[in-house]
Amino acid sequence: MLASLALGSVRIPVGDVVRALTGGAEPGPFTTIVRDVRLPRVLLAAVVGAGLALVGTVLQALVRNPVADPYLLGISAGASTGAVLVVVLGVGAVSMNAGAFAGSLCALLAVYAMARRGGTMTTGRLVLAGVALQYILSALTSLILVTSADTQHLREIIFWTLGG
């Protein structure tokens, strides 16, 4: 974290970074850069990283698989489908992030409901339901992509789905 506070387009000596953080530095450009620009970004990166680690740990504990990821339960495919639907339907009040979140939440709930059929849920059933839903949602996303006639929609969709 200290290195990311010191390195950048303006290199700040580590001693000046420490003084800016502890309050021992006089107000100046280095103090402003460290406190107002770089420190919030570093702290946000730490919080986001901790959140991702927590979610990954919970997901791996849920399916009892040390290599589980969001693709295993169809969460990522649900996010892609939700975002693509927002783009194609042109829902101006809903952002693409909200569509992706809603799609991933719906996919997770659907996988959970499929895995709970019969009253009990096993990890095997959970994983199979997730993989099946992932393929279904990926196919739906591809269908939407192929049938969309608007080139602007196609550009936005391709940009969104490149990660998946």
Coordinates of N, CA and C in Angstrom, one line a residue:
M1 N 0.8 -1.2 0.0 CA 0.0 0.0 0.0 C 0.9 1.3 0.0
L2 N 2.0 1.2 0.7 CA 2.9 2.3 0.8 C 3.5 2.6 -0.6
A3 N 3.8 1.5 -1.3 CA 4.4 1.7 -2.6 C 3.4 2.3 -3.6
S4 N 2.1 2.0 -3.5 CA 1.1 2.5 -4.4 C 0.9 4.0 -4.0
L5 N 1.1 4.4 -2.8 CA 1.0 5.8 -2.4 C 2.2 6.6 -2.9
A6 N 3.3 6.0 -3.0 CA 4.5 6.7 -3.4 C 4.7 6.7 -4.9
L7 N 4.3 5.7 -5.7 CA 4.5 5.6 -7.1 C 3.3 6.1 -7.9
G8 N 3.6 6.7 -9.0 CA 2.6 7.3 -9.9 C 3.2 8.2 -10.9
S9 N 2.4 9.0 -11.5 CA 2.9 10.0 -12.4 C 3.8 11.0 -11.8
V10 N 3.6 11.2 -10.5 CA 4.5 12.0 -9.7 C 5.0 11.1 -8.6
R11 N 6.3 10.9 -8.7 CA 6.9 10.0 -7.7 C 7.2 10.8 -6.4
I12 N 6.7 10.2 -5.3 CA 6.9 10.9 -4.0 C 7.8 10.0 -3.1
P13 N 8.8 10.6 -2.5 CA 9.7 9.8 -1.6 C 8.9 9.2 -0.5
V14 N 9.2 8.0 -0.1 CA 8.5 7.3 0.9 C 8.5 8.1 2.2
G15 N 9.5 8.8 2.6 CA 9.5 9.6 3.8 C 8.4 10.7 3.7
D16 N 8.2 11.3 2.6 CA 7.2 12.3 2.4 C 5.8 11.7 2.5
V17 N 5.7 10.5 2.0 CA 4.4 9.8 2.1 C 4.0 9.5 3.6
V18 N 5.0 9.0 4.3 CA 4.8 8.7 5.7 C 4.5 10.0 6.5
R19 N 5.2 11.0 6.2 CA 4.9 12.3 6.9 C 3.5 12.8 6.5
A20 N 3.1 12.7 5.3 CA 1.7 13.1 4.8 C 0.7 12.3 5.5
L21 N 0.9 11.0 5.8 CA -0.1 10.2 6.4 C -0.1 10.4 7.9
T22 N 1.0 10.7 8.5 CA 1.0 10.9 10.0 C 0.7 12.3 10.4
G23 N 0.6 13.2 9.5 CA 0.3 14.6 9.8 C 1.5 15.5 10.1
G24 N 2.7 14.9 9.8 CA 3.9 15.6 10.1 C 4.4 16.5 9.0
A25 N 3.7 16.4 7.8 CA 4.1 17.2 6.7 C 3.4 18.5 6.6
E26 N 4.0 19.6 6.1 CA 3.3 20.8 5.9 C 2.5 20.7 4.6
P27 N 1.4 21.5 4.6 CA 0.5 21.4 3.4 C 1.3 21.7 2.1
G28 N 1.2 20.9 1.1 CA 1.9 21.1 -0.1 C 1.4 20.2 -1.2
P29 N 2.0 20.1 -2.3 CA 1.5 19.3 -3.4 C 1.6 17.8 -3.0
F30 N 2.7 17.4 -2.4 CA 2.9 16.0 -2.0 C 1.8 15.5 -1.1
T31 N 1.5 16.3 -0.1 CA 0.5 16.0 0.9 C -0.9 15.9 0.3
T32 N -1.2 16.8 -0.6 CA -2.5 16.8 -1.3 C -2.6 15.6 -2.2
I33 N -1.6 15.3 -2.9 CA -1.6 14.1 -3.8 C -1.8 12.8 -3.0
V34 N -1.1 12.7 -1.9 CA -1.2 11.5 -1.0 C -2.5 11.4 -0.4
R35 N -3.0 12.4 0.3 CA -4.2 12.4 1.1 C -5.5 12.4 0.3
D36 N -5.5 13.3 -0.7 CA -6.7 13.5 -1.5 C -6.9 12.7 -2.7
V37 N -5.8 12.2 -3.3 CA -5.9 11.5 -4.6 C -5.6 10.0 -4.4
R38 N -4.4 9.7 -3.8 CA -4.0 8.3 -3.8 C -4.6 7.5 -2.6
L39 N -4.7 8.1 -1.5 CA -5.1 7.3 -0.3 C -6.6 6.8 -0.5
P40 N -7.5 7.6 -0.9 CA -8.9 7.1 -1.1 C -8.9 5.9 -2.1
R41 N -8.1 6.0 -3.2 CA -8.0 4.9 -4.1 C -7.4 3.6 -3.5
V42 N -6.4 3.8 -2.8 CA -5.7 2.6 -2.1 C -6.7 2.0 -1.1
L43 N -7.3 2.8 -0.3 CA -8.3 2.2 0.7 C -9.5 1.5 0.0
L44 N -10.0 2.1 -1.1 CA -11.1 1.5 -1.8 C -10.6 0.2 -2.4
A45 N -9.4 0.1 -3.0 CA -8.9 -1.1 -3.5 C -8.8 -2.2 -2.5
A46 N -8.4 -1.8 -1.3 CA -8.2 -2.8 -0.2 C -9.6 -3.3 0.2
V47 N -10.6 -2.4 0.3 CA -12.0 -2.9 0.7 C -12.6 -3.8 -0.4
V48 N -12.4 -3.4 -1.6 CA -12.9 -4.2 -2.7 C -12.2 -5.6 -2.7
G49 N -10.9 -5.6 -2.6 CA -10.2 -6.9 -2.5 C -10.6 -7.8 -1.4
A50 N -10.9 -7.2 -0.2 CA -11.3 -7.9 0.9 C -12.7 -8.5 0.7
G51 N -13.6 -7.7 0.0 CA -14.9 -8.1 -0.3 C -14.9 -9.3 -1.3
L52 N -14.1 -9.2 -2.3 CA -14.0 -10.3 -3.3 C -13.4 -11.6 -2.6
A53 N -12.5 -11.4 -1.7 CA -11.9 -12.6 -1.0 C -13.0 -13.2 -0.2
L54 N -13.8 -12.4 0.5 CA -14.8 -13.0 1.4 C -15.9 -13.7 0.5
V55 N -16.3 -13.1 -0.6 CA -17.3 -13.7 -1.4 C -16.8 -15.0 -2.0
G56 N -15.5 -15.0 -2.4 CA -14.9 -16.2 -3.0 C -14.8 -17.3 -1.9
T57 N -14.5 -17.0 -0.7 CA -14.4 -18.0 0.4 C -15.8 -18.5 0.7
V58 N -16.8 -17.7 0.7 CA -18.2 -18.2 1.0 C -18.6 -19.1 -0.1
L59 N -18.4 -18.7 -1.4 CA -18.8 -19.5 -2.5 C -18.1 -20.9 -2.5
Q60 N -16.8 -20.9 -2.2 CA -16.1 -22.2 -2.1 C -16.6 -23.0 -0.9
A61 N -16.9 -22.4 0.2 CA -17.5 -23.1 1.3 C -18.9 -23.7 1.0
L62 N -19.6 -22.9 0.3 CA -21.0 -23.3 0.0 C -21.0 -24.5 -0.9
V63 N -20.2 -24.6 -1.9 CA -20.2 -25.8 -2.8 C -19.2 -26.8 -2.4
R64 N -18.4 -26.5 -1.3 CA -17.4 -27.5 -0.8 C -16.4 -27.9 -1.9
N65 N -15.9 -26.8 -2.6 CA -15.0 -27.0 -3.7 C -14.0 -25.9 -3.7
P66 N -12.7 -26.2 -3.5 CA -11.7 -25.1 -3.3 C -11.4 -24.4 -4.6
V67 N -11.9 -24.8 -5.8 CA -11.7 -24.1 -7.0 C -13.0 -23.5 -7.6
A68 N -14.0 -23.4 -6.8 CA -15.3 -22.8 -7.2 C -15.1 -21.4 -7.6
D69 N -15.9 -21.0 -8.6 CA -15.9 -19.6 -9.1 C -17.3 -19.2 -9.5
P70 N -17.6 -17.9 -9.8 CA -18.9 -17.5 -10.2 C -19.4 -18.2 -11.4
Y71 N -18.6 -18.7 -12.3 CA -19.0 -19.3 -13.5 C -19.7 -20.7 -13.2
L72 N -19.3 -21.3 -12.1 CA -19.8 -22.6 -11.7 C -21.2 -22.6 -11.3
L73 N -21.7 -21.5 -10.8 CA -23.1 -21.4 -10.4 C -24.0 -20.6 -11.3
G74 N -23.4 -20.1 -12.5 CA -24.2 -19.4 -13.4 C -24.3 -17.9 -13.1
I75 N -23.6 -17.4 -12.1 CA -23.8 -16.0 -11.7 C -23.2 -15.1 -12.7
S76 N -22.1 -15.4 -13.3 CA -21.5 -14.6 -14.3 C -22.4 -14.5 -15.6
A77 N -22.9 -15.7 -16.0 CA -23.8 -15.7 -17.2 C -25.0 -14.9 -16.9
G78 N -25.6 -15.0 -15.7 CA -26.7 -14.2 -15.4 C -26.4 -12.7 -15.4
A79 N -25.2 -12.3 -15.0 CA -24.9 -10.9 -15.1 C -24.8 -10.4 -16.5
S80 N -24.2 -11.3 -17.4 CA -24.1 -10.9 -18.8 C -25.4 -10.8 -19.4
T81 N -26.3 -11.7 -19.1 CA -27.6 -11.7 -19.7 C -28.4 -10.5 -19.3
G82 N -28.3 -10.1 -18.0 CA -29.0 -9.0 -17.5 C -28.5 -7.7 -18.1
A83 N -27.2 -7.6 -18.2 CA -26.6 -6.4 -18.9 C -27.0 -6.3 -20.3
V84 N -27.0 -7.4 -21.0 CA -27.3 -7.4 -22.5 C -28.8 -7.0 -22.6
L85 N -29.7 -7.5 -21.8 CA -31.1 -7.2 -21.9 C -31.3 -5.7 -21.6
V86 N -30.6 -5.1 -20.7 CA -30.7 -3.6 -20.4 C -30.3 -2.9 -21.7
V87 N -29.2 -3.3 -22.3 CA -28.7 -2.6 -23.5 C -29.7 -2.7 -24.7
V88 N -30.2 -3.9 -24.9 CA -31.1 -4.2 -26.1 C -32.5 -3.5 -25.8
L89 N -33.0 -3.6 -24.6 CA -34.3 -3.1 -24.4 C -34.3 -1.5 -24.2
G90 N -33.1 -1.0 -24.1 CA -32.9 0.5 -24.0 C -33.6 1.1 -22.8
V91 N -33.5 0.4 -21.7 CA -34.2 0.8 -20.4 C -33.3 1.9 -19.9
G92 N -33.7 3.2 -20.1 CA -32.9 4.3 -19.7 C -32.7 4.5 -18.2
A93 N -33.8 4.1 -17.5 CA -33.7 4.4 -16.0 C -32.8 3.3 -15.3
V94 N -32.5 2.3 -16.0 CA -31.7 1.2 -15.4 C -30.3 1.2 -16.0
S95 N -29.3 1.3 -15.1 CA -28.0 1.2 -15.7 C -27.6 -0.2 -16.0
M96 N -26.5 -0.3 -16.7 CA -26.0 -1.6 -17.1 C -25.6 -2.4 -15.8
N97 N -25.0 -1.7 -14.9 CA -24.6 -2.4 -13.6 C -25.8 -2.9 -12.9
A98 N -26.8 -2.2 -12.8 CA -28.0 -2.7 -12.1 C -28.6 -3.9 -12.9
G99 N -28.6 -3.8 -14.2 CA -29.1 -5.0 -15.0 C -28.2 -6.2 -14.7
A100 N -26.9 -6.0 -14.7 CA -26.0 -7.1 -14.4 C -26.2 -7.7 -13.0
F101 N -26.4 -6.8 -12.0 CA -26.6 -7.3 -10.6 C -28.0 -8.0 -10.6
A102 N -29.0 -7.5 -11.2 CA -30.3 -8.2 -11.2 C -30.2 -9.5 -11.9
G103 N -29.5 -9.6 -13.0 CA -29.4 -10.8 -13.7 C -28.6 -11.9 -12.9
S104 N -27.5 -11.4 -12.2 CA -26.8 -12.4 -11.4 C -27.6 -12.9 -10.2
L105 N -28.3 -12.0 -9.6 CA -29.2 -12.3 -8.4 C -30.3 -13.3 -8.9
C106 N -30.9 -13.1 -10.0 CA -31.9 -14.0 -10.5 C -31.3 -15.3 -10.8
A107 N -30.1 -15.3 -11.4 CA -29.5 -16.6 -11.7 C -29.2 -17.4 -10.5
L108 N -28.7 -16.7 -9.5 CA -28.3 -17.4 -8.2 C -29.6 -18.0 -7.5
L109 N -30.7 -17.2 -7.5 CA -31.9 -17.7 -7.0 C -32.5 -18.8 -7.7
A110 N -32.4 -18.8 -9.1 CA -32.9 -19.9 -9.9 C -32.1 -21.2 -9.6
V111 N -30.8 -21.0 -9.5 CA -29.9 -22.2 -9.3 C -30.3 -22.8 -7.9
Y112 N -30.4 -21.9 -6.9 CA -30.8 -22.4 -5.6 C -32.1 -23.1 -5.6
A113 N -33.1 -22.6 -6.3 CA -34.4 -23.2 -6.4 C -34.4 -24.5 -7.1
M114 N -33.6 -24.6 -8.2 CA -33.4 -25.9 -8.9 C -32.7 -26.9 -8.0
A115 N -31.7 -26.5 -7.2 CA -31.0 -27.4 -6.4 C -31.8 -27.9 -5.2
R116 N -32.8 -27.1 -4.8 CA -33.6 -27.5 -3.6 C -34.8 -28.3 -4.0
R117 N -35.0 -28.6 -5.2 CA -36.2 -29.5 -5.6 C -36.0 -30.8 -4.9
G118 N -37.1 -31.3 -4.4 CA -37.1 -32.6 -3.7 C -36.8 -32.4 -2.2
G119 N -36.7 -31.2 -1.8 CA -36.6 -30.9 -0.3 C -35.2 -30.8 0.2
T120 N -34.2 -31.4 -0.5 CA -32.9 -31.4 0.0 C -32.0 -30.8 -1.0
M121 N -30.9 -30.2 -0.6 CA -29.9 -29.6 -1.5 C -28.6 -30.3 -1.3
T122 N -28.0 -30.9 -2.3 CA -26.7 -31.4 -2.2 C -25.7 -30.5 -3.0
T123 N -24.5 -30.6 -2.7 CA -23.5 -29.8 -3.5 C -23.5 -30.2 -4.9
G124 N -23.6 -31.5 -5.2 CA -23.6 -32.0 -6.6 C -24.7 -31.5 -7.4
R125 N -25.9 -31.4 -6.7 CA -27.1 -30.9 -7.4 C -26.9 -29.4 -7.6
L126 N -26.3 -28.7 -6.7 CA -26.1 -27.3 -6.8 C -25.2 -27.0 -8.0
V127 N -24.1 -27.7 -8.1 CA -23.1 -27.5 -9.1 C -23.8 -27.8 -10.5
L128 N -24.5 -28.9 -10.6 CA -25.1 -29.3 -11.9 C -26.2 -28.3 -12.3
A129 N -27.0 -27.8 -11.4 CA -27.9 -26.8 -11.7 C -27.2 -25.5 -12.1
G130 N -26.2 -25.1 -11.5 CA -25.4 -23.9 -11.9 C -24.8 -24.0 -13.3
V131 N -24.2 -25.2 -13.5 CA -23.6 -25.4 -14.9 C -24.7 -25.4 -16.0
A132 N -25.8 -26.0 -15.7 CA -26.9 -26.1 -16.7 C -27.4 -24.7 -16.9
L133 N -27.6 -23.9 -15.9 CA -28.2 -22.5 -16.0 C -27.1 -21.7 -16.7
Q134 N -25.9 -21.9 -16.4 CA -24.8 -21.1 -17.1 C -24.9 -21.3 -18.6
Y135 N -25.0 -22.5 -19.1 CA -25.1 -22.8 -20.5 C -26.4 -22.2 -21.1
I136 N -27.5 -22.3 -20.4 CA -28.7 -21.7 -20.9 C -28.7 -20.2 -21.0
L137 N -28.1 -19.6 -20.0 CA -28.0 -18.1 -20.1 C -27.0 -17.6 -21.1
S138 N -25.9 -18.4 -21.2 CA -25.0 -18.0 -22.3 C -25.6 -18.1 -23.7
A139 N -26.4 -19.2 -23.9 CA -27.1 -19.3 -25.2 C -28.1 -18.2 -25.4
L140 N -28.8 -17.8 -24.3 CA -29.7 -16.7 -24.4 C -29.0 -15.4 -24.8
T141 N -27.9 -15.2 -24.1 CA -27.1 -14.0 -24.4 C -26.6 -14.0 -25.9
S142 N -26.2 -15.1 -26.4 CA -25.8 -15.2 -27.8 C -26.9 -15.0 -28.7
L143 N -28.1 -15.5 -28.4 CA -29.3 -15.4 -29.2 C -29.7 -13.9 -29.3
I144 N -29.6 -13.2 -28.2 CA -29.9 -11.8 -28.1 C -28.9 -11.0 -29.0
L145 N -27.7 -11.4 -28.9 CA -26.6 -10.7 -29.6 C -26.8 -10.9 -31.1
V146 N -27.1 -12.1 -31.5 CA -27.3 -12.4 -33.0 C -28.5 -11.7 -33.5
T147 N -29.6 -11.7 -32.8 CA -30.8 -11.1 -33.3 C -30.9 -9.6 -33.2
S148 N -30.0 -9.0 -32.5 CA -30.0 -7.5 -32.3 C -29.6 -6.9 -33.6
A149 N -30.4 -6.0 -34.2 CA -30.0 -5.4 -35.5 C -29.3 -4.1 -35.3
D150 N -29.4 -3.5 -34.2 CA -28.7 -2.2 -34.0 C -27.2 -2.3 -33.7
T151 N -26.4 -1.7 -34.6 CA -24.9 -1.9 -34.4 C -24.4 -1.3 -33.1
Q152 N -25.0 -0.2 -32.7 CA -24.6 0.4 -31.4 C -24.9 -0.6 -30.2
H153 N -26.0 -1.3 -30.3 CA -26.3 -2.3 -29.3 C -25.2 -3.4 -29.3
L154 N -24.9 -3.8 -30.6 CA -23.9 -4.9 -30.7 C -22.6 -4.5 -30.2
R155 N -22.2 -3.2 -30.4 CA -20.9 -2.8 -29.8 C -20.9 -2.8 -28.3
E156 N -21.9 -2.3 -27.7 CA -22.0 -2.3 -26.3 C -22.1 -3.7 -25.7
I157 N -22.8 -4.6 -26.3 CA -22.9 -6.0 -25.9 C -21.6 -6.7 -26.0
I158 N -20.9 -6.5 -27.1 CA -19.6 -7.2 -27.3 C -18.6 -6.7 -26.3
F159 N -18.6 -5.4 -26.0 CA -17.8 -4.8 -25.0 C -18.1 -5.4 -23.6
W160 N -19.3 -5.6 -23.3 CA -19.7 -6.1 -22.0 C -19.4 -7.6 -21.9
T161 N -19.6 -8.4 -22.9 CA -19.4 -9.8 -22.8 C -17.9 -10.3 -23.1
L162 N -17.0 -9.4 -23.4 CA -15.7 -9.8 -23.7 C -15.0 -10.5 -22.5
G163 N -15.4 -10.1 -21.3 CA -14.8 -10.7 -20.1 C -15.4 -12.1 -19.9
G164 N -16.5 -12.4 -20.4 CA -17.1 -13.7 -20.2 C -16.9 -14.6 -21.3

